[in-house]
Short mmCIF file of C-alpha atoms in Angstrom, two decimals:
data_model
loop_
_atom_site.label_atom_id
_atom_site.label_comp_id
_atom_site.label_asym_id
_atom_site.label_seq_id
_atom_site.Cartn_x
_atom_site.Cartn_y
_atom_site.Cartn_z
CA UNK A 21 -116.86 59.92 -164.81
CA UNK A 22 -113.51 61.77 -165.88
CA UNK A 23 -111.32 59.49 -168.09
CA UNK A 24 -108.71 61.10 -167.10
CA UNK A 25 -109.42 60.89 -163.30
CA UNK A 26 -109.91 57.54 -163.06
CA UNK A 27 -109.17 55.43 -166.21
CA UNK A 28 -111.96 52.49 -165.84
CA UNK A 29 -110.85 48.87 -166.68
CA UNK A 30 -113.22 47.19 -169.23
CA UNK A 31 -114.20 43.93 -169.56
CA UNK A 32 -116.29 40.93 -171.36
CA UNK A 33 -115.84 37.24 -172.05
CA UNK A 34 -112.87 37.41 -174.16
CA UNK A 35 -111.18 40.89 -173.66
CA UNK A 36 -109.85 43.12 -170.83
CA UNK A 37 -109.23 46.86 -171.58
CA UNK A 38 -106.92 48.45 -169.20
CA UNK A 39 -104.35 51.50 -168.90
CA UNK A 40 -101.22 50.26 -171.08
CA UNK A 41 -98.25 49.66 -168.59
CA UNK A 42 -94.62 48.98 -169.10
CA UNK A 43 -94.48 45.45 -169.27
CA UNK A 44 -96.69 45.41 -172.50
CA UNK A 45 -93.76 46.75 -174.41
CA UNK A 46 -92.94 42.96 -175.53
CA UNK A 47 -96.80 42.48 -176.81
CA UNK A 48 -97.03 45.49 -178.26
CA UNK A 49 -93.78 45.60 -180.22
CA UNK A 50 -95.76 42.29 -182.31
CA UNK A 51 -98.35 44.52 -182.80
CA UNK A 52 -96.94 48.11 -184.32
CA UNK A 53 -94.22 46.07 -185.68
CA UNK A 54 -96.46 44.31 -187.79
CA UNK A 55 -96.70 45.39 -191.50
CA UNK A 56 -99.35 44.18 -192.31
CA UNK A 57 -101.85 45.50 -189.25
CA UNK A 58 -100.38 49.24 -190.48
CA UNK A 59 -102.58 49.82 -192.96
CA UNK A 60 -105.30 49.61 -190.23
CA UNK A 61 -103.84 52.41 -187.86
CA UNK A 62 -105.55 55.56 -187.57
CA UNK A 63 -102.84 58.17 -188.03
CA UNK A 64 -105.11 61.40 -189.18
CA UNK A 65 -103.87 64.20 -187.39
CA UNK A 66 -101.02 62.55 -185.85
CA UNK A 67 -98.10 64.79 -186.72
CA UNK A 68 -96.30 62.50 -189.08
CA UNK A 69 -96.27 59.21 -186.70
CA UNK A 70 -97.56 56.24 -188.76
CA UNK A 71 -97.39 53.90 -185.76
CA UNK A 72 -94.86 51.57 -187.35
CA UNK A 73 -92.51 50.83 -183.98
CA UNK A 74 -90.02 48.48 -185.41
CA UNK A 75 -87.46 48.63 -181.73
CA UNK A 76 -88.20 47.92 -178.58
CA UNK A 77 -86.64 51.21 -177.68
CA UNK A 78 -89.00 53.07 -180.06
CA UNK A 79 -92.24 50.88 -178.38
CA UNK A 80 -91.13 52.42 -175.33
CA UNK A 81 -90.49 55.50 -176.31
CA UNK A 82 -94.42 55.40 -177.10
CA UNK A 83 -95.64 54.16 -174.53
CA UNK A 84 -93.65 56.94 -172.34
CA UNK A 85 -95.26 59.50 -174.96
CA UNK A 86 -98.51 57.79 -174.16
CA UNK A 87 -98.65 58.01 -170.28
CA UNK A 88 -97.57 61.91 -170.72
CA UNK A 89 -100.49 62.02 -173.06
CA UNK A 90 -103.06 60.77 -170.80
CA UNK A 91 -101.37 62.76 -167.40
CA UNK A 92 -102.06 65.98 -169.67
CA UNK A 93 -105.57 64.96 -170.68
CA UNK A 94 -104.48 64.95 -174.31
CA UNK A 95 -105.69 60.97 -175.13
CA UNK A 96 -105.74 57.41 -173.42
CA UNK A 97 -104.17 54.61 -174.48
CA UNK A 98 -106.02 51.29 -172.97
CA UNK A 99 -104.44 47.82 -173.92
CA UNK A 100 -106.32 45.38 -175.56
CA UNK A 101 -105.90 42.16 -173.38
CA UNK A 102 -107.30 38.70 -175.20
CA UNK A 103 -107.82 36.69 -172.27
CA UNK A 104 -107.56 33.37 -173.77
CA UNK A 105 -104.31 33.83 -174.73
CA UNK A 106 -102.78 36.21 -171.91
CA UNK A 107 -101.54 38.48 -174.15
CA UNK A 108 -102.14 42.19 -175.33
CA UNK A 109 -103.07 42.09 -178.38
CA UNK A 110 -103.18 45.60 -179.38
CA UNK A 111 -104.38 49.05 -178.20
CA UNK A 112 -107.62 51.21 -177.96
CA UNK A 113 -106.86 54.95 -177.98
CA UNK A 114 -109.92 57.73 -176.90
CA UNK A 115 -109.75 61.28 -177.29
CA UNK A 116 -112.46 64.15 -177.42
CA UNK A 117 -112.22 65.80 -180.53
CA UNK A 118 -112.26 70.08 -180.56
CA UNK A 119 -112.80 71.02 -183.88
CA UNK A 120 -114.56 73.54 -186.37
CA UNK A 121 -115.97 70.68 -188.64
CA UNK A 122 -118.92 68.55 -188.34
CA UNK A 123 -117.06 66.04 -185.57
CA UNK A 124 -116.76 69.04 -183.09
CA UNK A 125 -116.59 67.70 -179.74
CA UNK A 126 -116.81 63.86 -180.54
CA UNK A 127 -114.81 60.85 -179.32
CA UNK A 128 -112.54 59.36 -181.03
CA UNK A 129 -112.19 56.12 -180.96
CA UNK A 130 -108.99 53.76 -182.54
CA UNK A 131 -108.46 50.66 -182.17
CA UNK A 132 -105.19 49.26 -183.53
CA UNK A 133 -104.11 45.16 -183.55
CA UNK A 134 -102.19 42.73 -184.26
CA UNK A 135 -103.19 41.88 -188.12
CA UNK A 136 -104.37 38.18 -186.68
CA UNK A 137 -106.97 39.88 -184.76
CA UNK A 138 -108.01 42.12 -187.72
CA UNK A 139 -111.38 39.84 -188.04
CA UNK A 140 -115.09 40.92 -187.84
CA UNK A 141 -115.87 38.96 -184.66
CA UNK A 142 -112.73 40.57 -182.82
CA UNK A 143 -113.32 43.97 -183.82
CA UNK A 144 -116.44 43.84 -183.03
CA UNK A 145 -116.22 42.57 -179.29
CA UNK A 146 -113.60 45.64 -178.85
CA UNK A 147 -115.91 48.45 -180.31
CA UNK A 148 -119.13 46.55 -178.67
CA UNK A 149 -117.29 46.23 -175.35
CA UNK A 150 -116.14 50.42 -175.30
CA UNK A 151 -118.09 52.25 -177.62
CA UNK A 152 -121.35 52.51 -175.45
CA UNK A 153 -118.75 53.62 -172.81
CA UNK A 154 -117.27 56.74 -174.68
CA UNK A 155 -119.96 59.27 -174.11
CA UNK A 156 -119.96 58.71 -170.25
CA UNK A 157 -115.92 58.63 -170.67
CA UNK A 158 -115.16 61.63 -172.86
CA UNK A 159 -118.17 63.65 -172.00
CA UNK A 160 -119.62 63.76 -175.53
CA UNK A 161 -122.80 62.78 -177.14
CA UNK A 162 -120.96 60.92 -180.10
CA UNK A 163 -118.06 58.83 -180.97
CA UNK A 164 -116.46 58.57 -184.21
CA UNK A 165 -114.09 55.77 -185.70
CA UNK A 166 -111.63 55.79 -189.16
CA UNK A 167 -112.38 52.68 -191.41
CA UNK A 168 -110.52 52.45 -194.66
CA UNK A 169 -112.35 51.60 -197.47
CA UNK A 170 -110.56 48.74 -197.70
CA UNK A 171 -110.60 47.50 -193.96
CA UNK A 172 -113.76 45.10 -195.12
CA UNK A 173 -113.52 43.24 -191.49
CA UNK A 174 -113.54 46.45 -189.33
CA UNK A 175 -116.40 48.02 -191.44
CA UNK A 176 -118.78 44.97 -190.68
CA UNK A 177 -117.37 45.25 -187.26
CA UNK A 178 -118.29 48.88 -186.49
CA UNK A 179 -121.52 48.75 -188.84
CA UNK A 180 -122.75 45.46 -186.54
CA UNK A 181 -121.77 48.11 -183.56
CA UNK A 182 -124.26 50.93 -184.42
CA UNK A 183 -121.29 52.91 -186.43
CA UNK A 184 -123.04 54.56 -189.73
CA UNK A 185 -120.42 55.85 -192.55
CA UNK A 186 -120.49 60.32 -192.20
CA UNK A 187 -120.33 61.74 -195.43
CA UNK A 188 -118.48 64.62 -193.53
CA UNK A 189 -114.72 64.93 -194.21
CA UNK A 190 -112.58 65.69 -190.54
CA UNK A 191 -110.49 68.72 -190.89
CA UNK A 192 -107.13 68.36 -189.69
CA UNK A 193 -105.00 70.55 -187.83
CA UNK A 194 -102.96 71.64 -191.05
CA UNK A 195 -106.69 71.93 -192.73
CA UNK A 196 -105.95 68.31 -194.21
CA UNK A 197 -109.90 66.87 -194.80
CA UNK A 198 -109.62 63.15 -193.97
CA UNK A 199 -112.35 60.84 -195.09
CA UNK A 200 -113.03 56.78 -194.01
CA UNK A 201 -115.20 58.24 -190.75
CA UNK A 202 -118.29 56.51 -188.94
CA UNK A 203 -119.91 57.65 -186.55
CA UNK A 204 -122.24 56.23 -183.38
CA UNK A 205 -124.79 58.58 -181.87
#
């Protein structure tokens, strides 16, 4: 399977993952408009973008950057659907990782939501639900996730989900070393 031939749509009891469309601009605005779910968001290696969309017109201008993203093979953005309450709830983003340090040619994985849904059980029904999926996705043997040493939640989350804390350091672009990585083999 090519990700980026065929972007799969995910599913379990509570959540649908699915290829982010337009009308999720509303749902998502909640969610990178919230300050207190930033501190969550992955933004290693992101040149400068912190996530924080505080506009509708800056939430779109995202999610435009993300569909260019995934039609150039650069990442996918799936949304994060909660079922019960018919609403996206946040985002799950994949890319394969090229790199001289240890995480060569790994997935990444983020998952960003709404700071509601930053909870143990939540996170880990996201990572459980598309972590086993990444090497089949991404073509890798390995996917890696950031968890701030603060994020208590997300690091029983991703722990419960088979992630183990690397004691590697990923090397940015600018030769930044970030640290907070796990990693599930």
């Amino acid at each position: 399977m090519n990700i980026y031939e065929e972007c799969p749509v995910l599913e379990s009891g509570r959540f649908i993952l699915r290829p982010v469309q337009n009308q999720d601009c509303d749902d998502l605005l909640k969610v990178y408009s919230d300050k207190n779910a930033l501190p969550f968001f992955n933004s290693d290696n992101c040149d400068g973008d912190n996530f924080y969309y505080a506009t509708g017109e800056r939430m779109r201008e995202a999610l435009d950057f993300w569909k260019l993203s995934y039609e150039n093979g650069w990442f996918v953005r799936l949304s994060i659907v909660d079922k019960e309450a018919s609403a996206v709830i946040g985002t799950v983003e994949l890319c394969l990782r090229i790199s001289e340090d240890p995480f060569n040619h790994m997935g990444i994985l983020r998952v960003d939501v709404r700071s509601d849904y930053e909870k143990e059980d939540v996170l880990y029904d996201i990572c459980t639900l598309i972590a086993p999926q990444i090497p089949e996705m991404l073509g890798c043997d390995a996917a890696i996730t950031k968890v701030p040493i603060y994020a208590v939640e997300r690091m029983k989350a991703v722990s419960r989900a088979g992630f183990v804390r690397s004691e590697h350091l990923l090397i940015g672009k600018t030769g930044y070393a970030y640290d907070g990585y796990w990693i599930r083999k």
